[in-house]
Coordinates of C-alpha atoms in Angstrom, one line a residue:
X1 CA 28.6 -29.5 -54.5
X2 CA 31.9 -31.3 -54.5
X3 CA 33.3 -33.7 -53.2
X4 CA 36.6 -31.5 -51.9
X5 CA 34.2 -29.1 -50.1
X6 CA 32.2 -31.6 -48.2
X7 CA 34.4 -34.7 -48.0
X8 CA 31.6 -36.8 -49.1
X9 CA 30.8 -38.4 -51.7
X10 CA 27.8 -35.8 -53.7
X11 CA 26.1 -39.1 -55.3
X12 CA 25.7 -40.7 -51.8
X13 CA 23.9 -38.1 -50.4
X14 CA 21.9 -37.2 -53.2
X15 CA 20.5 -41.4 -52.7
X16 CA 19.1 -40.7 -49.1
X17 CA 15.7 -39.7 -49.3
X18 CA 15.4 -37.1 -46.5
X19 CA 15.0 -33.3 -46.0
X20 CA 18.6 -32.3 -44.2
X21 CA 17.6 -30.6 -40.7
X22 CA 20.2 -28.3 -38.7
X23 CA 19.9 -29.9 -35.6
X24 CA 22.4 -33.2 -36.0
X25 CA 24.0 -36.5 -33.2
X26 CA 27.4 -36.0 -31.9
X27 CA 30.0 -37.2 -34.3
X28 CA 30.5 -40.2 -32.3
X29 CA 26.8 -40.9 -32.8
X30 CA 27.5 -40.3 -36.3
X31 CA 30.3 -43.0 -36.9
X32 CA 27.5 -45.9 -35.9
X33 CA 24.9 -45.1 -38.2
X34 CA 25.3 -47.5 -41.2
X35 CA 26.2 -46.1 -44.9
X36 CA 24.0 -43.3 -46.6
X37 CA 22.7 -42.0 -43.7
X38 CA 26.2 -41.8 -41.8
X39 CA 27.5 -39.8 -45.4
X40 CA 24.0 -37.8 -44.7
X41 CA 24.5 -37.0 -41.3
X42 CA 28.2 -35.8 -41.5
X43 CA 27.0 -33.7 -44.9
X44 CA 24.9 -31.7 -42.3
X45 CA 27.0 -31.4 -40.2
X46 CA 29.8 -29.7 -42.4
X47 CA 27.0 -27.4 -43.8
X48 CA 25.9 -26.7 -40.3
X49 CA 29.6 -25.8 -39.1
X50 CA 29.9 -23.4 -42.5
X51 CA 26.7 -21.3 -42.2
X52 CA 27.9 -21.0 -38.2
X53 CA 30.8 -19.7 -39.4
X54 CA 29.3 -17.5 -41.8
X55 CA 26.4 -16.0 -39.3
X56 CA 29.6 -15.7 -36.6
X57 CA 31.8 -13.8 -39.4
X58 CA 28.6 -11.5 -40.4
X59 CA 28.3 -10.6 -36.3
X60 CA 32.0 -9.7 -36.2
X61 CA 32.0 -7.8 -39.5
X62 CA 28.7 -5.7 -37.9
X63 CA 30.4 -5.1 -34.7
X64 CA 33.8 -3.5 -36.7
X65 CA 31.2 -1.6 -38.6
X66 CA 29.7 0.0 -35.5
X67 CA 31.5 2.9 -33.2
X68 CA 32.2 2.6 -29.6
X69 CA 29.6 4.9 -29.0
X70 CA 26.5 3.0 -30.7
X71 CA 27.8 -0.6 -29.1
X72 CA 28.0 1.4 -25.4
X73 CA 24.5 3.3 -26.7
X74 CA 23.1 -0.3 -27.8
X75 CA 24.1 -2.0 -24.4
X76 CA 23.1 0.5 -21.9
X77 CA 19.9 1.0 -24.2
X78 CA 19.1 -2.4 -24.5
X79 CA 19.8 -3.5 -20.8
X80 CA 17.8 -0.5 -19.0
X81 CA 14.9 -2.0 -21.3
X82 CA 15.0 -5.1 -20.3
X83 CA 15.1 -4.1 -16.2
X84 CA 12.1 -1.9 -17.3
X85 CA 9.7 -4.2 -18.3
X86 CA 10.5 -7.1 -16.1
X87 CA 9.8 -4.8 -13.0
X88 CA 6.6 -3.2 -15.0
X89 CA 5.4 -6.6 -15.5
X90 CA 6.0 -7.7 -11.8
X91 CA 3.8 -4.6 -10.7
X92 CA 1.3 -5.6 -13.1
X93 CA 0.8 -9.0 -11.6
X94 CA 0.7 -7.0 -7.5
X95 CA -1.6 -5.0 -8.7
X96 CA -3.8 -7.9 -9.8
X97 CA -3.3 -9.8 -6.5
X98 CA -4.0 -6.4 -4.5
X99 CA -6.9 -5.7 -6.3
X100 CA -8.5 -9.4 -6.0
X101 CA -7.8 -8.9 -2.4
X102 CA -11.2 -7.4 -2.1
X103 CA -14.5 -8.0 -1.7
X104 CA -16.4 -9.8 -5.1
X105 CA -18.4 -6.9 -6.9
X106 CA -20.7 -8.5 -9.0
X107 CA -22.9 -6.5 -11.8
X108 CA -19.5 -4.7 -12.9
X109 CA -19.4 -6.8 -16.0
X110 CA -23.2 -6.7 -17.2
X111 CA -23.4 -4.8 -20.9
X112 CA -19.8 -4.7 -22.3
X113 CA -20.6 -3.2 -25.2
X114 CA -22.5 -0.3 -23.6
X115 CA -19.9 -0.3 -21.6
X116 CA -17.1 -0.2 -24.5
X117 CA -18.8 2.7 -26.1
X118 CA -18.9 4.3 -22.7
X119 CA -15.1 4.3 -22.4
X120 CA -14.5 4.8 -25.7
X121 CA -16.7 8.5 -25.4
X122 CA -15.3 9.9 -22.6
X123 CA -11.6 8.7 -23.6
X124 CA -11.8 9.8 -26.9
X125 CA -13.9 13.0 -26.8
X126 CA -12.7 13.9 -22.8
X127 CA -16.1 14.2 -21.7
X128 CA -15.5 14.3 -18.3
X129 CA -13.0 17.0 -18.5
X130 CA -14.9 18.9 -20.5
X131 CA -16.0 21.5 -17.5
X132 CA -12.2 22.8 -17.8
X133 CA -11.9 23.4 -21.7
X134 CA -8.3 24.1 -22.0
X135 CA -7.6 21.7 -19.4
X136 CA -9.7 19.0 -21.5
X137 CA -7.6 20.0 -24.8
X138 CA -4.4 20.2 -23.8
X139 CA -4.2 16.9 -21.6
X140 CA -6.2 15.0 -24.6
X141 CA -3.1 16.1 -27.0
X142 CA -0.7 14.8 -24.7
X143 CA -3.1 11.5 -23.9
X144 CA -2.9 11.1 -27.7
X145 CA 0.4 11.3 -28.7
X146 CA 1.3 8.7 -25.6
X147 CA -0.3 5.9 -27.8
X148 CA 0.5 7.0 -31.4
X149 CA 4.1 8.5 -30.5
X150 CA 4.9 4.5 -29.2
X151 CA 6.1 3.9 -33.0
X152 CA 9.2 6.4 -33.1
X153 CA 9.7 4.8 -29.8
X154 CA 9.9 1.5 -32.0
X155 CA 12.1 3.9 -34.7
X156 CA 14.4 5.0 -32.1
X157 CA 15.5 1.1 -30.8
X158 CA 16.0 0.6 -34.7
X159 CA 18.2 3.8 -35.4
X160 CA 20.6 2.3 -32.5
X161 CA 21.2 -0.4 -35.3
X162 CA 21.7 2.0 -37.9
X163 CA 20.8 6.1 -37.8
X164 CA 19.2 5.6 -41.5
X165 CA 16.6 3.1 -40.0
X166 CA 12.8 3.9 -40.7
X167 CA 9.8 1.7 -40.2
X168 CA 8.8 -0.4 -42.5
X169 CA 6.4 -0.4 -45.4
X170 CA 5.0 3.4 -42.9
X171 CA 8.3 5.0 -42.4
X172 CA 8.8 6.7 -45.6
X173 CA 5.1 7.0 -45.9
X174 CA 4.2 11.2 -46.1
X175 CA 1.2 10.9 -44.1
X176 CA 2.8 8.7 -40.9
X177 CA 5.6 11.2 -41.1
X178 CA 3.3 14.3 -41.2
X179 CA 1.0 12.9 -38.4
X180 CA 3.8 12.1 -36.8
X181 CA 5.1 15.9 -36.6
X182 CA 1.7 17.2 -35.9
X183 CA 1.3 14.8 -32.8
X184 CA 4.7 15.5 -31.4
X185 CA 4.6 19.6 -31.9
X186 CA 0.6 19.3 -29.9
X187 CA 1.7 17.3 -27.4
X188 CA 4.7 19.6 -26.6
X189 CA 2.4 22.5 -26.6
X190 CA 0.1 20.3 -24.8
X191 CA 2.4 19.8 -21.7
X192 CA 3.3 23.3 -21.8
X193 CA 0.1 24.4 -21.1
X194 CA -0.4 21.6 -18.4
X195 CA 2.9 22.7 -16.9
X196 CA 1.8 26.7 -16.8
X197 CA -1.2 25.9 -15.0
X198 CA 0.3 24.0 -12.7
X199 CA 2.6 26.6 -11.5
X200 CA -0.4 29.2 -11.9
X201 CA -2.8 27.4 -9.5
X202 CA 0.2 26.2 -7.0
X203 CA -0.6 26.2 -3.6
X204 CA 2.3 28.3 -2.2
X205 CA 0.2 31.2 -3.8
X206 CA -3.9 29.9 -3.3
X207 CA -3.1 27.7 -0.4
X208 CA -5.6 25.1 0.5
X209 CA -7.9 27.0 -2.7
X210 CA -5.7 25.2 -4.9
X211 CA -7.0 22.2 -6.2
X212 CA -3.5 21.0 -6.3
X213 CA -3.3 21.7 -2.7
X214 CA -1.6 18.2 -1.3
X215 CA -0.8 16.4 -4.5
X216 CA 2.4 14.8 -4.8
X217 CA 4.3 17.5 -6.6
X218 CA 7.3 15.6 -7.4
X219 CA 5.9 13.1 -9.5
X220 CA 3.8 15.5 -11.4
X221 CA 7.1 17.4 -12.4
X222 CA 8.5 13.8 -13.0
X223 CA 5.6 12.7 -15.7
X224 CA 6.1 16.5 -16.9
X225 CA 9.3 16.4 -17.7
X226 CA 9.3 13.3 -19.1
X227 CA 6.5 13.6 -21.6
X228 CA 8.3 17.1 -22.4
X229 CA 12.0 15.4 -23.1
X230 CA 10.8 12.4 -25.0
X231 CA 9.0 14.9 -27.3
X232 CA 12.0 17.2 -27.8
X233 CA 14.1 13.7 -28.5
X234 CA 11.3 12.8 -31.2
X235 CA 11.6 16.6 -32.8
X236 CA 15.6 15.9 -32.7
X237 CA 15.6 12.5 -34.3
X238 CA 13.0 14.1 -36.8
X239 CA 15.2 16.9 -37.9
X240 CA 18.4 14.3 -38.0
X241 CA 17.1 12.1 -40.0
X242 CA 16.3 14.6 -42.9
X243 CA 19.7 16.0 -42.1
X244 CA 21.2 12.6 -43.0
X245 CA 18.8 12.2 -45.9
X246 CA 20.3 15.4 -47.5
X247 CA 23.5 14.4 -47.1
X248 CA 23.2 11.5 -49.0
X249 CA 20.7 12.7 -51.1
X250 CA 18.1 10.8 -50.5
X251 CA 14.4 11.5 -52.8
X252 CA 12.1 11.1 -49.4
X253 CA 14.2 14.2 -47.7
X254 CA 12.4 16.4 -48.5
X255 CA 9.6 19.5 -47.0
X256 CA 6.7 17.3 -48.1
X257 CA 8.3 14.0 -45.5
X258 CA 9.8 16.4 -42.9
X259 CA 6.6 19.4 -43.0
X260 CA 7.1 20.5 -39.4
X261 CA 10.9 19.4 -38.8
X262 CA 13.1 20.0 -42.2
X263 CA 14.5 23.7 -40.6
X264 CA 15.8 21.6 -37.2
X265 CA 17.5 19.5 -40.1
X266 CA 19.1 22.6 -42.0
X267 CA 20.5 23.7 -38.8
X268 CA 22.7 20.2 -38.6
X269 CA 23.7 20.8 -42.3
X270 CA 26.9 21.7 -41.4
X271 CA 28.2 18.5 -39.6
X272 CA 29.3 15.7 -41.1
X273 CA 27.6 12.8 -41.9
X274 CA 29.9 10.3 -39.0
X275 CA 29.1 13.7 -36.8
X276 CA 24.6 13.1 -38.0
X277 CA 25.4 9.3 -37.1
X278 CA 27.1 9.8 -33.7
X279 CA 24.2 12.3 -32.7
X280 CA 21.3 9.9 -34.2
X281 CA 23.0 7.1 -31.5
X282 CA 22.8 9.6 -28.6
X283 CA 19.4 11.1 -29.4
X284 CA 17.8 7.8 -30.2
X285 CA 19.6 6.1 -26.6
X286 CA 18.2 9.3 -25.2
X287 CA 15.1 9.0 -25.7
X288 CA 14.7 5.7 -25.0
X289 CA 16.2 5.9 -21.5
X290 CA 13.9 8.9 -20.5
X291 CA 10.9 6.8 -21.4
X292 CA 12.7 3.7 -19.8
X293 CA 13.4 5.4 -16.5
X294 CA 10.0 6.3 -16.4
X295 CA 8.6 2.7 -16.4
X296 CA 11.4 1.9 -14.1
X297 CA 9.9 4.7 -11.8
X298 CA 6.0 3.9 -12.2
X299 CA 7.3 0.0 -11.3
X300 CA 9.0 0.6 -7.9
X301 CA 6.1 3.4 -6.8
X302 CA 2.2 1.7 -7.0
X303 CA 0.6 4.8 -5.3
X304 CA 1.7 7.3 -8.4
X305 CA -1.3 7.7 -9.9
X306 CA -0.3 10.8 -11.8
X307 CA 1.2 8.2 -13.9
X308 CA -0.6 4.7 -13.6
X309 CA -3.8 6.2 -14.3
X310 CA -2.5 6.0 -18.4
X311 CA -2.7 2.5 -17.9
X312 CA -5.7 2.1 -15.2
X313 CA -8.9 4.5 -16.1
X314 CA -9.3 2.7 -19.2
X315 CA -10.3 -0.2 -16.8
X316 CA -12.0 2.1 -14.3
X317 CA -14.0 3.5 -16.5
X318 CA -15.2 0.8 -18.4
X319 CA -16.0 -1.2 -14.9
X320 CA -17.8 1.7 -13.2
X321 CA -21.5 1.5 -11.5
X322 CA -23.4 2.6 -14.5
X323 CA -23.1 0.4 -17.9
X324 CA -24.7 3.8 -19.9
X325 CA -22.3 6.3 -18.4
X326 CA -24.3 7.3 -15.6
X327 CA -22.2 9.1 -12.4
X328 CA -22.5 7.0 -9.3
X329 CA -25.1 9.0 -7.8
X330 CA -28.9 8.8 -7.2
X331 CA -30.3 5.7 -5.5
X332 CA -27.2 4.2 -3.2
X333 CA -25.5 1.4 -3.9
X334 CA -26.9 -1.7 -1.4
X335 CA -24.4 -3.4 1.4
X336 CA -23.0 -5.9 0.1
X337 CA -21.4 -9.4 1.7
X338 CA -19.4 -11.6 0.2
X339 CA -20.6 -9.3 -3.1
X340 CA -24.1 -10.0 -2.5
X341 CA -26.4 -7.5 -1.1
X342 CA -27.6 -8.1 2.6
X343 CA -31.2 -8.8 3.7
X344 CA -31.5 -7.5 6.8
X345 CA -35.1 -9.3 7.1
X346 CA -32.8 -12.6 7.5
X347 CA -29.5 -11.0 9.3
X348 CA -29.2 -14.2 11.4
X349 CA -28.4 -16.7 8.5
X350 CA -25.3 -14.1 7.5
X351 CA -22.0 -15.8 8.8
X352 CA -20.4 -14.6 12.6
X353 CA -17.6 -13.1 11.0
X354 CA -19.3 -11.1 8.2
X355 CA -18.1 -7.6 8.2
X356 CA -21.2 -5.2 7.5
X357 CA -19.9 -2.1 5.2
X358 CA -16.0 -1.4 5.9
X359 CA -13.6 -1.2 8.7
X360 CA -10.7 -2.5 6.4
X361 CA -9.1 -1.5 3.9
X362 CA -9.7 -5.3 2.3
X363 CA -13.3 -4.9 3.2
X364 CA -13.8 -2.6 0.3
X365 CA -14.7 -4.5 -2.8
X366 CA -11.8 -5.0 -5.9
X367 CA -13.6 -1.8 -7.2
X368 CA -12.7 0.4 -4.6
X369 CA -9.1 -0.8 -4.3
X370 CA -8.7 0.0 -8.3
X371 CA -10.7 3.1 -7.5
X372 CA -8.0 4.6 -5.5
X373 CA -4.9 3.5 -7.4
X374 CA -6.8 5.0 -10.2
X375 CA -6.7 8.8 -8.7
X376 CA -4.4 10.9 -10.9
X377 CA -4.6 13.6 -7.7
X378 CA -5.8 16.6 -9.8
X379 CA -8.1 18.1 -6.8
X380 CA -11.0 18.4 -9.3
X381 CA -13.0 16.7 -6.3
X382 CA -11.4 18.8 -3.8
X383 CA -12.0 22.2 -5.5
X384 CA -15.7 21.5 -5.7
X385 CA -16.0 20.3 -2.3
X386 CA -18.4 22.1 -0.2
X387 CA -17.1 20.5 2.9
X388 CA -13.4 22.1 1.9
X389 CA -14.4 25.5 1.0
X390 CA -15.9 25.6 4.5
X391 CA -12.9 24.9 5.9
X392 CA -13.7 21.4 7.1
X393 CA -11.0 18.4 7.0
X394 CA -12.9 16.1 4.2
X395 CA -11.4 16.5 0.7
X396 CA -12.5 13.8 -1.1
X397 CA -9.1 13.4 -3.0
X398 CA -6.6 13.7 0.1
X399 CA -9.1 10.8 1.4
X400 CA -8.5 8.5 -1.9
X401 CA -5.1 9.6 -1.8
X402 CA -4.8 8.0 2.0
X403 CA -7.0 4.7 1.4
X404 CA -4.2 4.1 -1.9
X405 CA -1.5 4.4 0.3
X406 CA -2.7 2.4 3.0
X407 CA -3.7 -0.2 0.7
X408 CA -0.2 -0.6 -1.0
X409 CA 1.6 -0.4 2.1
X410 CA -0.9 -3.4 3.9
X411 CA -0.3 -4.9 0.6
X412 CA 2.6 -7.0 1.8
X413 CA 0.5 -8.5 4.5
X414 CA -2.7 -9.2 3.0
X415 CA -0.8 -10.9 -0.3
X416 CA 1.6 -13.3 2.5
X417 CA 0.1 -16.5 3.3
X418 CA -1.1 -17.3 6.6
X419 CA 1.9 -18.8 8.0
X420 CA 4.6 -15.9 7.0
X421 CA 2.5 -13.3 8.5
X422 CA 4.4 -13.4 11.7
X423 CA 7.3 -13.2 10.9
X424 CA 7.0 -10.4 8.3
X425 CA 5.3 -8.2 10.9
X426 CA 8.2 -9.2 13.6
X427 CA 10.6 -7.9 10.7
X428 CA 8.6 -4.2 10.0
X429 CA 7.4 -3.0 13.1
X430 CA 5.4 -0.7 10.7
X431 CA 3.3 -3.0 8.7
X432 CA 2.9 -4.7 12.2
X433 CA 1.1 -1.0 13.0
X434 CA -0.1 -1.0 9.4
X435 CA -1.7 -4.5 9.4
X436 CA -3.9 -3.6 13.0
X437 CA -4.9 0.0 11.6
X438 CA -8.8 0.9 11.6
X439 CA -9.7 3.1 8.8
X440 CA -11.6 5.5 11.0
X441 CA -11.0 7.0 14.0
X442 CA -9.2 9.6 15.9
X443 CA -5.8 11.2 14.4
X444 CA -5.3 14.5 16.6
X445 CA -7.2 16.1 13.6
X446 CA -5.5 19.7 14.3
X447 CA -8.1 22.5 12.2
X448 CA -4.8 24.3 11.7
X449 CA -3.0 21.6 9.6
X450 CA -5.4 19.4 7.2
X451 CA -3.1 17.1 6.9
X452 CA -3.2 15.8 10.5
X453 CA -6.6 14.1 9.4
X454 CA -5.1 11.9 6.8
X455 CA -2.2 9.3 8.3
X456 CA -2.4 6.3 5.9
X457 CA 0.4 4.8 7.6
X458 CA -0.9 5.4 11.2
X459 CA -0.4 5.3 14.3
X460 CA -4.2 5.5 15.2
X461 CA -6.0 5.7 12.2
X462 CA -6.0 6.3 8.3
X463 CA -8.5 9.0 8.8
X464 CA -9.9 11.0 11.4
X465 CA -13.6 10.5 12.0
X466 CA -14.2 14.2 11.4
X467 CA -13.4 13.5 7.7
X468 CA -16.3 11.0 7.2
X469 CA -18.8 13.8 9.3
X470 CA -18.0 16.6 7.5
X471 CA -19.5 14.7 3.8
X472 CA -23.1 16.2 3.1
X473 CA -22.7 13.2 0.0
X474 CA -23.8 16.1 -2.6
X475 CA -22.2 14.0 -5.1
X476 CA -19.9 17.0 -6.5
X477 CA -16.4 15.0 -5.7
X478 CA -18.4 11.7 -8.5
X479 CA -19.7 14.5 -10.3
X480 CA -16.3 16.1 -11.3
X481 CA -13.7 13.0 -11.5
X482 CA -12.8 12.6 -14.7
X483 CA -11.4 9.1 -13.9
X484 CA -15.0 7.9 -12.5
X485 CA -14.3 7.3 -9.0
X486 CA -17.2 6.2 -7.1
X487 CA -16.2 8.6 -3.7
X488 CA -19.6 9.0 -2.5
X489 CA -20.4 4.8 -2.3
X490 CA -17.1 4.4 -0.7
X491 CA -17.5 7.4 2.0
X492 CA -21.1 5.7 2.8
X493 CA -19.5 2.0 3.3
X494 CA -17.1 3.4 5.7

């Protein structure tokens, strides 16, 4: 340290006693402070100013390094990220004040680690899909690699950066990279399959046979399509990267780190390695947009349960009746108030206002509410309904499907304080009709058109009375979900 670099004398400063912290007074501060610690002070400050300059110089030497294309690719990358999970974590927090709208549920809570082991078997070994085998298998490959597959999520933000980015301490690691291959190749046959039977079993060819008969096609195809293109970006980047690694001849590019991927690679050996760069920056921003634009999607759209129930049946299935695993069926559950059951030996100490099963949607308990934003509308309910093979107008899953959408859309109402109230229903003249809407009465049911019994957004009710008549509460629509949704308590508390 000299004196011409700092403009200090090096003796002085090596008298004061103190660590040197970044963080320093304004120089007019500075001049006050008497001798050593004035020569201290402006010391740090000239260090300070240098390694800013340095860090500013390293920036601007890393942005001339980097290509239009990966700055635009980083930007657009970055910012759509950003939107994504602001407006994923704002639907979080409605659906927490939705779902604490209802009634108290108490008992939910008793055993957790029965209950853990509970979720954990019928997550990880599908045992409540189990009564459609290839169903079962090919929906757990693609449940599997949307949990494991999050890391070349994490390697694809990285490769923006720089296409020869791997993870850490794993990335280079033969047995990440293989499981890595073997996950993404099952899940792509995995969705495949899901996709084929789909189309197989659609009703413009069974009709109202088909369990898929009323689900919301367009967001199945959505969650399709996307689980389909961030897999083919995965088996892209895969393949580029051991392009790149040949090129430069690198020891990990190789058969043994590339098992399932190495002949995508061979067929980029042509290009150039600016050419494997430039593609690893479009692949890699690809990707991430596709899975981006879906959580942008799933954020603006509460009732898609073909998609939030990824996030939601871990929590439905580890809160369900039964600790041990148990459907919801046998004994029923008792009427509760205020989440405590009634006793109608003392009905006259229950308070005026006390609402005695449901004839709201906010009258249902916090259970019920998660219950039907749970319901990943695959009809398994509706196929073994006995009611809807005999041409009646229940089907347990068109009902969920109408108590979800009424709930979201009274959502706005029920979560406004008292005071706002008016003028939000003065402003929507259909949440005013929404807000007043029994749950049960008469829709115009039509026997013609199935869907005249289900109007979640009104005018006269969410579902026609009919609906609720037709249940003989067998217990086959409990029986079949694979999510654990408690139909049958729900049907009798209406």
């Amino acid at each position: 340290m000299s004196e011409g670099l700092l403009g200090v004398d090096p003796q002085a400063i090596h008298t004061v006693n103190k660590p040197m912290v970044i963080d320093v007074p304004s120089a007019g501060y500075v001049n006050h402070l008497p001798g050593p610690n004035r020569v201290h002070a402006l010391a740090t400050m000239r260090i300070t100013t240098l390694g800013q300059d340095a860090t500013r110089g390293s920036l601007l030497r890393t942005l001339r390094t980097m290509s239009v294309l990966q700055i635009v690719a980083l930007v657009i990358s970055l910012s759509v990220t950003v939107v994504a999970v602001a407006l994923f974590a704002k639907m979080i927090g409605r659906f927490i004040a939705t779902f604490t709208v209802g009634q108290a549920d108490r008992g939910r809570d008793n055993e957790p680690a029965t209950r853990t082991m509970t979720l954990v078997r019928e997550v990880v070994g599908h045992t409540r899909m189990s009564r459609l085998p290839v169903v079962a298998v090919a929906h757990w490959l693609v449940m599997v690699s949307f949990g494991l597959l999050f890391f070349t999520l994490l390697t694809a933000y990285g490769q923006l950066f720089d296409p020869h980015f791997a993870l850490p301490l794993i990335g280079r690691f033969f047995l990440y990279e293989w499981a890595t291959e073997v996950i993404s190749w099952a899940s792509f046959v995995g969705i495949v399959v899901l996709m084929v039977i789909r189309q197989q079993q659609h009703p413009r060819s069974l009709g109202r046979r088909s369990r898929f008969f009323a689900s919301t096609f367009w967001q199945a195809y959505y969650v399709e399509l996307t689980i389909l293109g961030v897999v083919i970006c995965i088996l892209m980047l895969r393949g580029l990267e051991y392009a790149l690694g040949s090129a430069n001849h690198e020891w990990w590019a190789t058969g043994l780190h590339f098992p399932m991927t190495f002949f995508i690679g061979k067929a980029f050996s042509g290009m150039s390695i600016g050419a494997l760069e430039a593609a690893a920056f479009i692949v890699a921003s690809l990707k991430i947009l596709i899975s981006m634009a879906w959580i942008v999607t799933v954020s603006v759209q509460p009732t898609m349960g073909v998609a939030w129930h990824r996030f939601l049946a871990f929590f439905n299935i580890w809160f369900k009746r039964n600790a041990d695993g148990k459907t919801a069926l046998g004994p029923l559950k008792p009427m509760l108030v205020k989440g405590e059951p009634v006793d109608f030996e003392n009905m006259e100490e229950l308070d005026e206002d006390a609402a005695l099963g449901v004839g709201k949607i906010e009258d249902f308990t916090w259970k019920g509410l998660l219950d039907f934003t749970t319901c990943t509308e695959c009809g398994r309910c509706q196929e073994q309904c006995p009611a809807w093979n005999t041409d009646k107008p229940l089907s347990p899953k068109m009902l969920v499907m109408a108590m979800r959408d009424h709930a979201h859309a009274k959502a706005p109402f029920l979560l406004a304080a008292e005071g706002d109230r008016p003028g939000l229903l003065e402003a929507d003249g259909t949440l005013a009709t929404i807000s007043t809407l029994p749950l049960v009465g008469d829709t115009g049911y039509d026997i013609t058109d199935p869907f005249s019994a289900y109007n979640p957004h009104g005018p006269d009710a969410v579902i026609d009375q009919d609906v609720l008549w037709s249940c003989t509460t067998c217990g086959a629509c409990v029986e079949q979900c694979p999510v654990d949704i408690e139909h049958i308590d729900h049907f009798i508390d209406m």
